[in-house]
Amino acid sequence: MNNAKPLVAVIMGSHNDIKVVRPALDTLEKFGITYEARVMSAHRTPDIVAEFVGGLYDRGFKAVIAAAGKAAHLAGAAAARTVLPIIGIPVSATHLDGMDALLATVQMPPGLPVATVAIDGAVNAALLAISIIGAFEPDVYAKLVKYRDDMAAAVIAKDTELFGSN
């Protein structure tokens, strides 16, 4: 990334999760949003998670994306250490196709919210983080509006191409 201060922390519970997380990083880059990506485990390195996430606000971060499979407690561990918005990506890392991770990520106790996207939903996790930033940054907001307008135009073009609709 560039030398700008990172705005989004992207943490993953295993190095294997990079396959799922890569589209989130690509999406953040596409929008010019800086990030810091790390591998850390809610179970194997809980002190590192606590220290890293606990210092994000003071470092100017605006949101956290946490990807994990199986027991998937990383997003919850992050939510326990900061009031920054946490966006969980349940990763399909087991024979349960990510349902275990989805339930572990979405079932947070009252007072510790984690916004949870679809299983392996890295692009939407990035877009949600970008939306949070865009609520306060007009240039980011404008990029999101254009992104959605472009998506709509692509659908209309395909409709016209396939069916000649107006």
mmCIF file of N, CA, C and O in Angstrom, residues 114-163:
data_model
loop_
_atom_site.group_PDB
_atom_site.id
_atom_site.type_symbol
_atom_site.label_atom_id
_atom_site.label_comp_id
_atom_site.label_asym_id
_atom_site.label_seq_id
_atom_site.Cartn_x
_atom_site.Cartn_y
_atom_site.Cartn_z
ATOM 1 N N VAL A 114 -21.020 -7.349 16.214
ATOM 2 C CA VAL A 114 -20.152 -7.669 15.087
ATOM 3 C C VAL A 114 -21.048 -7.724 13.852
ATOM 4 O O VAL A 114 -21.972 -8.536 13.800
ATOM 5 N N ALA A 115 -20.807 -6.842 12.905
ATOM 6 C CA ALA A 115 -21.522 -6.925 11.633
ATOM 7 C C ALA A 115 -20.928 -8.115 10.893
ATOM 8 O O ALA A 115 -19.709 -8.222 10.769
ATOM 9 N N THR A 116 -21.773 -9.004 10.426
ATOM 10 C CA THR A 116 -21.289 -10.233 9.812
ATOM 11 C C THR A 116 -21.781 -10.306 8.379
ATOM 12 O O THR A 116 -22.967 -10.155 8.119
ATOM 13 N N VAL A 117 -20.845 -10.542 7.452
ATOM 14 C CA VAL A 117 -21.201 -10.690 6.047
ATOM 15 C C VAL A 117 -21.352 -12.175 5.735
ATOM 16 O O VAL A 117 -21.176 -13.030 6.606
ATOM 17 N N ALA A 118 -21.644 -12.486 4.503
ATOM 18 C CA ALA A 118 -21.842 -13.866 4.082
ATOM 19 C C ALA A 118 -20.569 -14.693 4.251
ATOM 20 O O ALA A 118 -19.462 -14.151 4.330
ATOM 21 N N ILE A 119 -20.726 -15.982 4.280
ATOM 22 C CA ILE A 119 -19.579 -16.887 4.307
ATOM 23 C C ILE A 119 -18.683 -16.561 3.116
ATOM 24 O O ILE A 119 -19.155 -16.472 1.977
ATOM 25 N N ASP A 120 -17.411 -16.324 3.397
ATOM 26 C CA ASP A 120 -16.418 -15.945 2.387
ATOM 27 C C ASP A 120 -16.758 -14.623 1.702
ATOM 28 O O ASP A 120 -16.289 -14.349 0.600
ATOM 29 N N GLY A 121 -17.530 -13.767 2.353
ATOM 30 C CA GLY A 121 -18.009 -12.510 1.765
ATOM 31 C C GLY A 121 -17.044 -11.342 1.920
ATOM 32 O O GLY A 121 -17.418 -10.279 2.416
ATOM 33 N N ALA A 122 -15.833 -11.519 1.462
ATOM 34 C CA ALA A 122 -14.788 -10.523 1.671
ATOM 35 C C ALA A 122 -15.066 -9.191 0.981
ATOM 36 O O ALA A 122 -14.804 -8.128 1.550
ATOM 37 N N VAL A 123 -15.595 -9.222 -0.223
ATOM 38 C CA VAL A 123 -15.855 -7.959 -0.934
ATOM 39 C C VAL A 123 -16.872 -7.130 -0.158
ATOM 40 O O VAL A 123 -16.681 -5.922 0.043
ATOM 41 N N ASN A 124 -17.941 -7.758 0.314
ATOM 42 C CA ASN A 124 -18.928 -6.996 1.083
ATOM 43 C C ASN A 124 -18.365 -6.499 2.405
ATOM 44 O O ASN A 124 -18.738 -5.425 2.876
ATOM 45 N N ALA A 125 -17.462 -7.250 3.005
ATOM 46 C CA ALA A 125 -16.814 -6.766 4.232
ATOM 47 C C ALA A 125 -16.042 -5.488 3.942
ATOM 48 O O ALA A 125 -16.134 -4.501 4.685
ATOM 49 N N ALA A 126 -15.290 -5.481 2.852
ATOM 50 C CA ALA A 126 -14.548 -4.281 2.479
ATOM 51 C C ALA A 126 -15.493 -3.139 2.157
ATOM 52 O O ALA A 126 -15.274 -1.993 2.590
ATOM 53 N N LEU A 127 -16.558 -3.422 1.408
ATOM 54 C CA LEU A 127 -17.505 -2.359 1.051
ATOM 55 C C LEU A 127 -18.202 -1.792 2.285
ATOM 56 O O LEU A 127 -18.473 -0.584 2.342
ATOM 57 N N LEU A 128 -18.467 -2.626 3.281
ATOM 58 C CA LEU A 128 -19.062 -2.120 4.516
ATOM 59 C C LEU A 128 -18.080 -1.209 5.251
ATOM 60 O O LEU A 128 -18.447 -0.130 5.727
ATOM 61 N N ALA A 129 -16.824 -1.614 5.325
ATOM 62 C CA ALA A 129 -15.807 -0.749 5.946
ATOM 63 C C ALA A 129 -15.687 0.566 5.178
ATOM 64 O O ALA A 129 -15.594 1.645 5.773
ATOM 65 N N ILE A 130 -15.710 0.479 3.860
ATOM 66 C CA ILE A 130 -15.628 1.684 3.027
ATOM 67 C C ILE A 130 -16.850 2.563 3.249
ATOM 68 O O ILE A 130 -16.742 3.799 3.313
ATOM 69 N N SER A 131 -18.024 1.971 3.410
ATOM 70 C CA SER A 131 -19.245 2.739 3.692
ATOM 71 C C SER A 131 -19.151 3.479 5.017
ATOM 72 O O SER A 131 -19.608 4.619 5.138
ATOM 73 N N ILE A 132 -18.575 2.816 6.011
ATOM 74 C CA ILE A 132 -18.400 3.457 7.319
ATOM 75 C C ILE A 132 -17.509 4.684 7.168
ATOM 76 O O ILE A 132 -17.820 5.762 7.678
ATOM 77 N N ILE A 133 -16.417 4.527 6.447
ATOM 78 C CA ILE A 133 -15.511 5.651 6.216
ATOM 79 C C ILE A 133 -16.199 6.709 5.358
ATOM 80 O O ILE A 133 -16.106 7.912 5.627
ATOM 81 N N GLY A 134 -16.938 6.268 4.335
ATOM 82 C CA GLY A 134 -17.631 7.184 3.439
ATOM 83 C C GLY A 134 -18.688 8.032 4.117
ATOM 84 O O GLY A 134 -19.017 9.117 3.628
ATOM 85 N N ALA A 135 -19.211 7.577 5.236
ATOM 86 C CA ALA A 135 -20.194 8.378 5.972
ATOM 87 C C ALA A 135 -19.587 9.692 6.465
ATOM 88 O O ALA A 135 -20.321 10.646 6.744
ATOM 89 N N PHE A 136 -18.264 9.741 6.554
ATOM 90 C CA PHE A 136 -17.577 10.920 7.078
ATOM 91 C C PHE A 136 -16.596 11.535 6.088
ATOM 92 O O PHE A 136 -16.028 12.581 6.368
ATOM 93 N N GLU A 137 -16.372 10.871 4.967
ATOM 94 C CA GLU A 137 -15.402 11.332 3.967
ATOM 95 C C GLU A 137 -16.113 11.475 2.619
ATOM 96 O O GLU A 137 -16.375 10.471 1.952
ATOM 97 N N PRO A 138 -16.410 12.713 2.194
ATOM 98 C CA PRO A 138 -17.175 12.916 0.954
ATOM 99 C C PRO A 138 -16.557 12.280 -0.292
ATOM 100 O O PRO A 138 -17.288 11.783 -1.153
ATOM 101 N N ASP A 139 -15.245 12.252 -0.403
ATOM 102 C CA ASP A 139 -14.629 11.653 -1.595
ATOM 103 C C ASP A 139 -14.848 10.141 -1.627
ATOM 104 O O ASP A 139 -15.084 9.563 -2.700
ATOM 105 N N VAL A 140 -14.803 9.502 -0.476
ATOM 106 C CA VAL A 140 -15.057 8.059 -0.405
ATOM 107 C C VAL A 140 -16.534 7.783 -0.687
ATOM 108 O O VAL A 140 -16.876 6.846 -1.425
ATOM 109 N N TYR A 141 -17.400 8.621 -0.141
ATOM 110 C CA TYR A 141 -18.840 8.501 -0.401
ATOM 111 C C TYR A 141 -19.117 8.584 -1.904
ATOM 112 O O TYR A 141 -19.852 7.765 -2.459
ATOM 113 N N ALA A 142 -18.505 9.541 -2.572
ATOM 114 C CA ALA A 142 -18.696 9.721 -4.016
ATOM 115 C C ALA A 142 -18.222 8.491 -4.792
ATOM 116 O O ALA A 142 -18.861 8.084 -5.775
ATOM 117 N N LYS A 143 -17.119 7.892 -4.375
ATOM 118 C CA LYS A 143 -16.624 6.680 -5.041
ATOM 119 C C LYS A 143 -17.623 5.527 -4.885
ATOM 120 O O LYS A 143 -17.822 4.735 -5.807
ATOM 121 N N LEU A 144 -18.246 5.438 -3.705
ATOM 122 C CA LEU A 144 -19.243 4.384 -3.482
ATOM 123 C C LEU A 144 -20.475 4.609 -4.341
ATOM 124 O O LEU A 144 -21.038 3.650 -4.887
ATOM 125 N N VAL A 145 -20.918 5.857 -4.456
ATOM 126 C CA VAL A 145 -22.071 6.166 -5.304
ATOM 127 C C VAL A 145 -21.765 5.767 -6.745
ATOM 128 O O VAL A 145 -22.578 5.116 -7.411
ATOM 129 N N LYS A 146 -20.591 6.129 -7.227
ATOM 130 C CA LYS A 146 -20.196 5.766 -8.592
ATOM 131 C C LYS A 146 -20.128 4.251 -8.759
ATOM 132 O O LYS A 146 -20.582 3.697 -9.768
ATOM 133 N N TYR A 147 -19.576 3.560 -7.788
ATOM 134 C CA TYR A 147 -19.489 2.096 -7.820
ATOM 135 C C TYR A 147 -20.873 1.481 -7.988
ATOM 136 O O TYR A 147 -21.082 0.602 -8.829
ATOM 137 N N ARG A 148 -21.834 1.953 -7.212
ATOM 138 C CA ARG A 148 -23.191 1.407 -7.303
ATOM 139 C C ARG A 148 -23.866 1.800 -8.612
ATOM 140 O O ARG A 148 -24.582 0.992 -9.209
ATOM 141 N N ASP A 149 -23.643 3.040 -9.051
ATOM 142 C CA ASP A 149 -24.190 3.459 -10.340
ATOM 143 C C ASP A 149 -23.632 2.592 -11.465
ATOM 144 O O ASP A 149 -24.364 2.204 -12.384
ATOM 145 N N ASP A 150 -22.342 2.295 -11.411
ATOM 146 C CA ASP A 150 -21.713 1.443 -12.424
ATOM 147 C C ASP A 150 -22.297 0.026 -12.401
ATOM 148 O O ASP A 150 -22.500 -0.585 -13.454
ATOM 149 N N MET A 151 -22.578 -0.487 -11.203
ATOM 150 C CA MET A 151 -23.196 -1.815 -11.104
ATOM 151 C C MET A 151 -24.577 -1.803 -11.756
ATOM 152 O O MET A 151 -24.925 -2.722 -12.504
ATOM 153 N N ALA A 152 -25.360 -0.767 -11.461
ATOM 154 C CA ALA A 152 -26.701 -0.661 -12.044
ATOM 155 C C ALA A 152 -26.623 -0.559 -13.563
ATOM 156 O O ALA A 152 -27.386 -1.214 -14.284
ATOM 157 N N ALA A 153 -25.697 0.242 -14.065
ATOM 158 C CA ALA A 153 -25.535 0.406 -15.513
ATOM 159 C C ALA A 153 -25.161 -0.918 -16.175
ATOM 160 O O ALA A 153 -25.636 -1.224 -17.281
ATOM 161 N N ALA A 154 -24.333 -1.716 -15.503
ATOM 162 C CA ALA A 154 -23.944 -3.011 -16.050
ATOM 163 C C ALA A 154 -25.136 -3.958 -16.150
ATOM 164 O O ALA A 154 -25.283 -4.689 -17.143
ATOM 165 N N VAL A 155 -26.018 -3.930 -15.163
ATOM 166 C CA VAL A 155 -27.217 -4.771 -15.197
ATOM 167 C C VAL A 155 -28.136 -4.327 -16.333
ATOM 168 O O VAL A 155 -28.654 -5.153 -17.105
ATOM 169 N N ILE A 156 -28.334 -3.036 -16.453
ATOM 170 C CA ILE A 156 -29.196 -2.504 -17.519
ATOM 171 C C ILE A 156 -28.621 -2.843 -18.888
ATOM 172 O O ILE A 156 -29.352 -3.241 -19.805
ATOM 173 N N ALA A 157 -27.310 -2.740 -19.038
ATOM 174 C CA ALA A 157 -26.664 -3.069 -20.314
ATOM 175 C C ALA A 157 -26.871 -4.535 -20.650
ATOM 176 O O ALA A 157 -27.137 -4.881 -21.814
ATOM 177 N N LYS A 158 -26.730 -5.426 -19.675
ATOM 178 C CA LYS A 158 -26.936 -6.857 -19.926
ATOM 179 C C LYS A 158 -28.392 -7.151 -20.280
ATOM 180 O O LYS A 158 -28.676 -7.974 -21.156
ATOM 181 N N ASP A 159 -29.329 -6.479 -19.614
ATOM 182 C CA ASP A 159 -30.741 -6.640 -19.923
ATOM 183 C C ASP A 159 -31.004 -6.242 -21.373
ATOM 184 O O ASP A 159 -31.663 -6.971 -22.125
ATOM 185 N N THR A 160 -30.467 -5.108 -21.775
ATOM 186 C CA THR A 160 -30.639 -4.617 -23.149
ATOM 187 C C THR A 160 -29.987 -5.567 -24.144
ATOM 188 O O THR A 160 -30.575 -5.900 -25.182
ATOM 189 N N GLU A 161 -28.788 -6.028 -23.808
ATOM 190 C CA GLU A 161 -28.064 -6.955 -24.688
ATOM 191 C C GLU A 161 -28.831 -8.261 -24.884
ATOM 192 O O GLU A 161 -28.926 -8.783 -26.003
ATOM 193 N N LEU A 162 -29.364 -8.794 -23.796
ATOM 194 C CA LEU A 162 -30.036 -10.093 -23.867
ATOM 195 C C LEU A 162 -31.468 -10.020 -24.375
ATOM 196 O O LEU A 162 -31.931 -10.893 -25.105
ATOM 197 N N PHE A 163 -32.184 -8.971 -23.966
ATOM 198 C CA PHE A 163 -33.621 -8.956 -24.227
ATOM 199 C C PHE A 163 -34.123 -7.712 -24.937
ATOM 200 O O PHE A 163 -35.313 -7.570 -25.175
#
